[in-house]
Short mmCIF file of C-alpha atoms and ligand atoms in Angstrom, two decimals:
data_model
loop_
_atom_site.label_atom_id
_atom_site.label_comp_id
_atom_site.label_asym_id
_atom_site.label_seq_id
_atom_site.Cartn_x
_atom_site.Cartn_y
_atom_site.Cartn_z
CA UNK A 1 19.10 13.82 -3.72
CA UNK A 2 16.50 11.20 -3.94
CA UNK A 3 15.50 8.85 -1.41
CA UNK A 4 15.89 6.10 -3.29
CA UNK A 5 16.63 4.98 -6.66
CA UNK A 6 16.89 1.60 -8.25
CA UNK A 7 17.78 1.06 -11.90
CA UNK A 8 17.36 -2.26 -13.84
CA UNK A 9 16.59 -4.03 -10.79
CA UNK A 10 16.51 -8.41 -10.85
CA UNK A 11 16.63 -10.91 -8.73
CA UNK A 12 16.34 -14.64 -9.37
CA UNK A 13 15.74 -16.54 -7.01
CA UNK A 14 17.29 -20.31 -7.31
CA UNK A 15 17.03 -22.62 -8.92
CA UNK A 16 15.81 -19.65 -11.72
CA UNK A 17 12.68 -17.92 -10.29
CA UNK A 18 12.38 -14.59 -12.06
CA UNK A 19 10.88 -11.91 -8.75
CA UNK A 20 12.41 -8.88 -10.68
CA UNK A 21 12.91 -8.84 -14.79
CA UNK A 22 15.03 -5.28 -14.50
CA UNK A 23 13.06 -2.62 -12.76
CA UNK A 24 13.91 1.11 -12.41
CA UNK A 25 12.23 3.53 -10.54
CA UNK A 26 12.81 6.77 -8.31
CA UNK A 27 11.47 7.79 -5.38
CA UNK A 28 11.78 11.42 -4.33
CA UNK A 29 12.71 12.74 -0.31
CA UNK A 30 9.22 13.55 1.58
CA UNK A 31 7.08 11.29 -1.58
CA UNK A 32 4.96 8.70 -0.17
CA UNK A 33 4.95 6.52 -2.44
CA UNK A 34 2.99 3.13 -3.15
CA UNK A 35 4.34 -0.18 -5.17
CA UNK A 36 1.40 -1.57 -5.92
CA UNK A 37 1.29 -5.04 -7.68
CA UNK A 38 -1.59 -8.92 -6.58
CA UNK A 39 0.32 -11.08 -4.86
CA UNK A 40 3.84 -12.98 -6.42
CA UNK A 41 4.61 -9.11 -8.52
CA UNK A 42 7.83 -8.86 -6.66
CA UNK A 43 7.12 -5.76 -4.08
CA UNK A 44 8.46 -7.52 -0.99
CA UNK A 45 11.25 -8.59 -2.99
CA UNK A 46 12.18 -5.41 -4.64
CA UNK A 47 11.44 -4.48 -0.64
CA UNK A 48 13.59 -6.61 0.89
CA UNK A 49 16.61 -6.72 -2.06
CA UNK A 50 16.68 -2.40 -1.00
CA UNK A 51 17.17 -4.07 3.54
CA UNK A 52 19.70 -6.11 2.67
CA UNK A 53 17.10 -8.99 3.44
CA UNK A 54 17.31 -10.59 0.15
CA UNK A 55 20.95 -10.34 -2.40
CA UNK A 56 19.61 -8.49 -6.21
CA UNK A 57 21.05 -10.54 -8.86
CA UNK A 58 22.06 -7.41 -10.35
CA UNK A 59 21.10 -4.08 -11.00
CA UNK A 60 21.84 -0.97 -8.55
CA UNK A 61 20.11 0.46 -5.41
CA UNK A 62 20.86 4.31 -4.54
CA UNK A 63 19.52 5.60 -0.80
CA UNK A 64 20.17 8.47 0.05
CA UNK A 65 22.82 9.04 -2.62
CA UNK A 66 24.57 5.32 -0.56
CA UNK A 67 25.15 3.09 -2.84
CA UNK A 68 23.94 -0.45 -1.82
CA UNK A 69 26.80 -2.31 -2.60
CA UNK A 70 29.17 -0.23 -0.76
CA UNK A 71 27.38 1.51 1.84
CA UNK A 72 24.67 -1.21 3.30
CA UNK A 73 24.89 -0.31 6.99
CA UNK A 74 24.16 3.00 6.25
CA UNK A 75 21.74 2.25 4.21
CA UNK A 76 20.57 0.11 6.59
CA UNK A 77 20.37 3.25 9.05
CA UNK A 78 18.41 4.91 6.94
CA UNK A 79 15.71 3.22 6.93
CA UNK A 80 12.98 1.98 9.10
CA UNK A 81 10.95 -1.48 7.70
CA UNK A 82 7.62 -2.53 8.85
CA UNK A 83 8.02 -6.39 7.06
CA UNK A 84 5.04 -8.28 5.80
CA UNK A 85 5.16 -11.14 8.00
CA UNK A 86 5.77 -10.21 11.91
CA UNK A 87 8.85 -11.77 12.63
CA UNK A 88 9.21 -10.19 16.20
CA UNK A 89 9.96 -12.84 18.97
CA UNK A 90 6.68 -13.26 20.51
CA UNK A 91 7.18 -14.27 24.16
CA UNK A 92 9.28 -10.74 24.50
CA UNK A 93 7.67 -7.59 26.12
CA UNK A 94 6.30 -5.09 24.14
CA UNK A 95 8.69 -2.73 25.81
CA UNK A 96 11.57 -5.73 25.20
CA UNK A 97 10.74 -5.75 21.63
CA UNK A 98 11.23 -1.31 20.59
CA UNK A 99 14.19 -1.16 23.17
CA UNK A 100 16.20 -4.51 22.23
CA UNK A 101 15.46 -3.01 18.38
CA UNK A 102 17.13 0.71 19.28
CA UNK A 103 20.03 -1.05 20.43
CA UNK A 104 21.05 -2.55 17.40
CA UNK A 105 21.65 1.08 16.68
CA UNK A 106 23.64 2.00 18.73
CA UNK A 107 21.08 3.93 20.90
CA UNK A 108 21.95 3.88 24.88
CA UNK A 109 19.11 2.35 27.49
CA UNK A 110 17.62 5.67 28.56
CA UNK A 111 17.76 7.41 25.54
CA UNK A 112 16.11 3.97 23.71
CA UNK A 113 13.30 3.57 26.63
CA UNK A 114 12.23 7.29 26.03
CA UNK A 115 12.17 6.40 22.81
CA UNK A 116 10.21 3.91 22.60
CA UNK A 117 7.92 5.24 24.91
CA UNK A 118 6.97 8.13 23.16
CA UNK A 119 6.31 5.72 20.03
CA UNK A 120 4.21 3.81 21.98
CA UNK A 121 2.23 5.91 23.52
CA UNK A 122 1.52 7.82 19.96
CA UNK A 123 0.82 3.87 18.63
CA UNK A 124 -1.71 3.52 21.78
CA UNK A 125 0.35 0.65 22.91
CA UNK A 126 1.92 2.01 26.16
CA UNK A 127 -1.10 0.17 28.28
CA UNK A 128 0.20 -2.94 26.61
CA UNK A 129 4.34 -2.78 26.84
CA UNK A 130 4.44 -5.35 29.39
CA UNK A 131 2.52 -7.81 27.59
CA UNK A 132 4.15 -10.20 25.91
CA UNK A 133 3.83 -10.24 22.20
CA UNK A 134 1.94 -12.94 21.25
CA UNK A 135 -1.22 -11.52 23.43
CA UNK A 136 -1.69 -8.47 21.09
CA UNK A 137 -4.22 -8.19 18.51
CA UNK A 138 -3.67 -8.73 14.72
CA UNK A 139 -4.10 -4.79 14.13
CA UNK A 140 -1.76 -4.42 17.49
CA UNK A 141 1.05 -6.20 16.25
CA UNK A 142 1.25 -4.20 13.01
CA UNK A 143 1.31 -1.31 14.94
CA UNK A 144 4.18 -2.88 16.98
CA UNK A 145 6.46 -3.20 13.94
CA UNK A 146 5.39 0.54 13.17
CA UNK A 147 7.42 1.22 16.02
CA UNK A 148 10.19 -0.81 16.17
CA UNK A 149 10.23 -0.01 12.80
CA UNK A 150 10.40 3.93 13.70
CA UNK A 151 13.26 3.81 17.48
CA UNK A 152 16.05 4.60 15.80
CA UNK A 153 14.32 7.85 13.40
CA UNK A 154 15.02 6.40 10.15
CA UNK A 155 14.72 8.89 7.00
CA UNK A 156 12.68 6.65 5.34
CA UNK A 157 9.75 4.21 6.76
CA UNK A 158 8.96 1.29 4.31
CA UNK A 159 6.03 -0.76 5.25
CA UNK A 160 5.51 -3.88 3.06
CA UNK A 161 1.42 -4.10 3.30
CA UNK A 162 1.22 -2.18 6.54
CA UNK A 163 -2.85 -2.95 6.86
CA UNK A 164 -3.16 -6.64 5.58
CA UNK A 165 -5.15 -8.00 8.01
CA UNK A 166 -5.83 -5.25 10.13
CA UNK A 167 -9.32 -4.12 11.06
CA UNK A 168 -10.90 -0.42 10.27
CA UNK A 169 -10.53 1.39 12.54
CA UNK A 170 -6.78 0.66 12.91
CA UNK A 171 -6.17 0.76 9.41
CA UNK A 172 -7.37 4.73 10.06
CA UNK A 173 -5.09 4.50 12.66
CA UNK A 174 -2.63 3.49 10.93
CA UNK A 175 -3.10 5.93 8.03
CA UNK A 176 -3.70 9.43 10.29
CA UNK A 177 -0.43 7.97 11.99
CA UNK A 178 1.67 7.42 8.94
CA UNK A 179 0.02 10.67 7.23
CA UNK A 180 1.72 13.30 10.61
CA UNK A 181 4.74 11.36 10.18
CA UNK A 182 5.11 12.31 6.02
CA UNK A 183 3.87 15.80 6.95
CA UNK A 184 6.32 15.93 9.26
CA UNK A 185 9.04 15.11 5.76
CA UNK A 186 9.19 11.42 6.08
CA UNK A 187 9.46 9.38 2.99
CA UNK A 188 7.42 6.80 3.79
CA UNK A 189 7.33 4.03 0.48
CA UNK A 190 4.42 1.13 1.06
CA UNK A 191 2.94 -1.73 -0.52
CA UNK A 192 -0.59 -2.61 -1.17
CA UNK A 193 -2.34 -4.64 -3.35
CA UNK A 194 -5.86 -2.98 -1.30
CA UNK A 195 -6.03 0.34 -3.64
CA UNK A 196 -7.78 2.45 -2.19
CA UNK A 197 -5.28 3.07 0.22
CA UNK A 198 -2.53 3.73 -2.47
CA UNK A 199 -5.61 6.01 -3.77
CA UNK A 200 -6.43 7.55 -0.46
CA UNK A 201 -2.62 8.20 0.79
CA UNK A 202 -0.17 8.52 -1.62
CA UNK A 203 1.32 11.02 -4.04
CA UNK A 204 2.99 8.53 -6.65
CA UNK A 205 3.07 5.00 -7.22
CA UNK A 206 3.94 2.37 -8.95
CA UNK A 207 2.48 -0.62 -10.03
CA UNK A 208 4.86 -4.06 -10.97
CA UNK A 209 3.24 -7.01 -11.96
CA UNK A 210 4.93 -10.18 -12.71
CA UNK A 211 8.25 -8.89 -12.22
CA UNK A 212 7.98 -5.54 -14.78
CA UNK A 213 6.58 -2.47 -13.93
CA UNK A 214 3.90 -0.89 -16.12
CA UNK A 215 3.50 2.15 -14.49
CA UNK A 216 4.52 4.66 -12.89
CA UNK A 217 3.69 7.87 -12.44
CA UNK A 218 1.57 10.53 -10.48
CA UNK A 219 -1.97 8.84 -8.73
CA UNK A 220 -3.67 12.19 -9.59
CA UNK A 221 -2.26 11.38 -14.09
CA UNK A 222 -3.29 8.08 -12.89
CA UNK A 223 -6.95 8.39 -12.29
CA UNK A 224 -7.38 10.51 -14.87
CA UNK A 225 -5.94 7.57 -17.59
CA UNK A 226 -9.85 6.49 -16.22
CA UNK A 227 -12.24 6.38 -19.48
CA UNK A 228 -15.25 4.84 -17.86
CA UNK A 229 -17.40 4.46 -14.99
CA UNK A 230 -19.25 1.12 -14.25
CA UNK A 231 -22.95 1.40 -11.55
CA UNK A 232 -24.28 -1.21 -10.48
CA UNK A 233 -28.43 0.01 -9.80
CA UNK A 234 -30.32 -2.17 -7.68
CA UNK A 235 -34.02 -1.98 -9.11
CA UNK A 236 -37.21 -2.22 -7.19
CA UNK A 237 -39.45 -4.75 -9.56
CA UNK A 238 -38.31 -7.63 -11.40
CA UNK A 239 -36.73 -7.13 -15.21
CA UNK A 240 -37.95 -8.65 -18.17
CA UNK A 241 -36.15 -7.38 -21.28
CA UNK A 242 -34.48 -4.23 -21.58
CA UNK A 243 -35.13 -1.54 -22.69
CA UNK A 244 -33.33 -0.38 -25.82
CA UNK A 245 -30.45 2.60 -25.06
CA UNK A 246 -27.66 4.16 -26.23
CA UNK A 247 -24.97 3.90 -23.50
CA UNK A 248 -23.82 0.06 -22.14
CA UNK A 249 -26.70 -1.48 -20.22
CA UNK A 250 -26.13 -5.67 -18.58
CA UNK A 251 -28.84 -7.00 -16.63
CA UNK A 252 -27.07 -9.04 -13.76
CA UNK A 253 -29.46 -10.91 -12.71
CA UNK A 254 -33.36 -10.48 -12.25
CA UNK A 255 -33.12 -6.72 -10.25
CA UNK A 256 -29.78 -5.72 -11.14
CA UNK A 257 -28.58 -3.74 -13.99
CA UNK A 258 -25.02 -2.46 -14.32
CA UNK A 259 -24.60 0.34 -16.84
CA UNK A 260 -20.85 2.15 -17.94
CA UNK A 261 -20.93 5.52 -18.44
CA UNK A 262 -18.27 7.40 -19.82
CA UNK A 263 -16.20 9.69 -17.17
CA UNK A 264 -16.96 12.92 -19.29
CA UNK A 265 -21.20 12.39 -19.24
CA UNK A 266 -23.62 12.86 -16.42
CA UNK A 267 -24.75 9.94 -14.19
CA UNK A 268 -28.23 12.37 -14.87
CA UNK A 269 -29.30 10.87 -18.64
CA UNK A 270 -29.14 6.94 -18.16
CA UNK A 271 -31.09 7.40 -15.54
CA UNK A 272 -33.40 10.01 -17.48
CA UNK A 273 -33.71 6.92 -19.53
CA UNK A 274 -34.40 4.18 -17.57
CA UNK A 275 -36.69 6.29 -15.31
CA UNK A 276 -39.00 6.12 -18.76
CA UNK A 277 -38.88 3.38 -19.33
CA UNK A 278 -40.63 2.46 -16.28
CA UNK A 279 -37.91 1.34 -14.51
CA UNK A 280 -36.84 2.15 -10.59
CA UNK A 281 -33.81 2.49 -9.18
CA UNK A 282 -33.29 1.85 -5.77
CA UNK A 283 -29.92 2.09 -5.27
CA UNK A 284 -26.89 3.16 -7.87
CA UNK A 285 -23.16 2.23 -6.46
CA UNK A 286 -19.84 1.95 -7.92
CA UNK A 287 -19.21 -1.87 -9.39
CA UNK A 288 -15.08 -1.31 -8.08
CA UNK A 289 -13.98 1.42 -7.16
CA UNK A 290 -11.99 2.88 -10.45
CA UNK A 291 -8.19 2.63 -9.07
CA UNK A 292 -9.08 -1.42 -9.12
CA UNK A 293 -10.62 -1.21 -12.74
CA UNK A 294 -7.66 1.18 -14.30
CA UNK A 295 -5.40 -1.78 -12.18
CA UNK A 296 -7.37 -5.32 -13.39
CA UNK A 297 -7.25 -3.24 -16.98
CA UNK A 298 -3.35 -2.28 -16.68
CA UNK A 299 -2.46 -6.00 -15.36
CA UNK A 300 -4.54 -8.24 -18.36
CA UNK A 301 -2.22 -6.29 -21.23
CA UNK A 302 0.40 -8.41 -19.94
P1 ADP B 1 4.36 -9.87 -3.53
O1 ADP B 1 5.83 -8.85 -2.32
O2 ADP B 1 4.39 -8.76 -4.77
O3 ADP B 1 3.57 -10.36 -3.56
P2 ADP B 1 7.04 -11.11 -3.45
O4 ADP B 1 8.18 -10.34 -4.12
O5 ADP B 1 7.13 -12.23 -2.10
O6 ADP B 1 6.19 -10.53 -4.30
O7 ADP B 1 7.94 -12.03 -4.78
C1 ADP B 1 7.61 -12.40 -6.44
C2 ADP B 1 8.35 -13.47 -6.91
O8 ADP B 1 9.19 -14.11 -6.37
C3 ADP B 1 7.02 -14.96 -5.94
O9 ADP B 1 7.16 -15.86 -7.48
C4 ADP B 1 7.87 -15.23 -5.43
O10 ADP B 1 6.40 -16.76 -5.29
C5 ADP B 1 8.87 -15.58 -6.24
N1 ADP B 1 9.71 -15.99 -3.98
C6 ADP B 1 9.87 -15.05 -2.86
N2 ADP B 1 11.01 -14.68 -2.58
C7 ADP B 1 11.60 -16.40 -3.16
C8 ADP B 1 12.18 -17.20 -1.98
N3 ADP B 1 12.61 -16.61 -0.75
N4 ADP B 1 12.66 -18.12 -2.94
C9 ADP B 1 12.00 -18.33 -3.94
N5 ADP B 1 11.04 -17.76 -4.49
C10 ADP B 1 10.18 -16.55 -4.11
MG1 MG B 2 4.95 -9.42 -0.92
#
């Protein structure tokens, strides 16, 4: 059984904005799946349709074999959503936000409080349980949304841009927490335009651009498609004219050069040649990560 099956999904917002132009993909049970794409690609629209927050215009959505057209309430109970925008009452206390949410799913007060405590402790929010949500930092607000999304113990957790505006340390904590959930068997779907996030966390990715799916593969295969890498070299002395070399070499400014290396080739060769030309290299770094380079290439084609 698949966790999610989406077929020919179309969404047109009034007065005719085509947000999704027929996308299809499958998320297997237990998967860690990323929906990648630039702003306005249609990620949130897709997520919000699955969670019944937005009505689809056409197409099919199945969650754990339940059809969205017939069993939207059942589907809601199977999914925990952490939406892109904060949507809790900022004047409500942290603990109440989580406990109230459990109530919507028919969980009794005592049990709800137990579950809320467990989650808030795990997410490092327990000391803040009596603060109003307004007083939390951005990262804490995001964690609160995760606690709220998990309180009814859904099979599937969907996070829409979970780490937008979250500091590095909190992001790492969130990653560890989400990874652990996945290891325990929960299906995780996240949308992001932080590509490193997908690279480090996910097993499969789908890339969506202008409402169309342009890639749907494992992260491993996706990264293997990369045929070359761009490196930026910081050099000690100013270079006037560049030496003649048999690899792509570009001058960015008087103390910065850029080289491209085929993935199968070693980085030793260009370094040796530049060294022989009297260029002293102080440091060497990737221009962008490979995923980012590929992503730009793919979305440019469209
Ligand atoms: P993403 O989450 O990938 O940034 P969205 O799904 O939010 O993309 O948006 C996809 C497209 O649909 C965009 O062009 C956006 O402007 C449009 N859109 C999103 N929500 C609405 C809405 N409620 N009404 C009209 N247009 C919308
Ligand atoms: Mg979005």
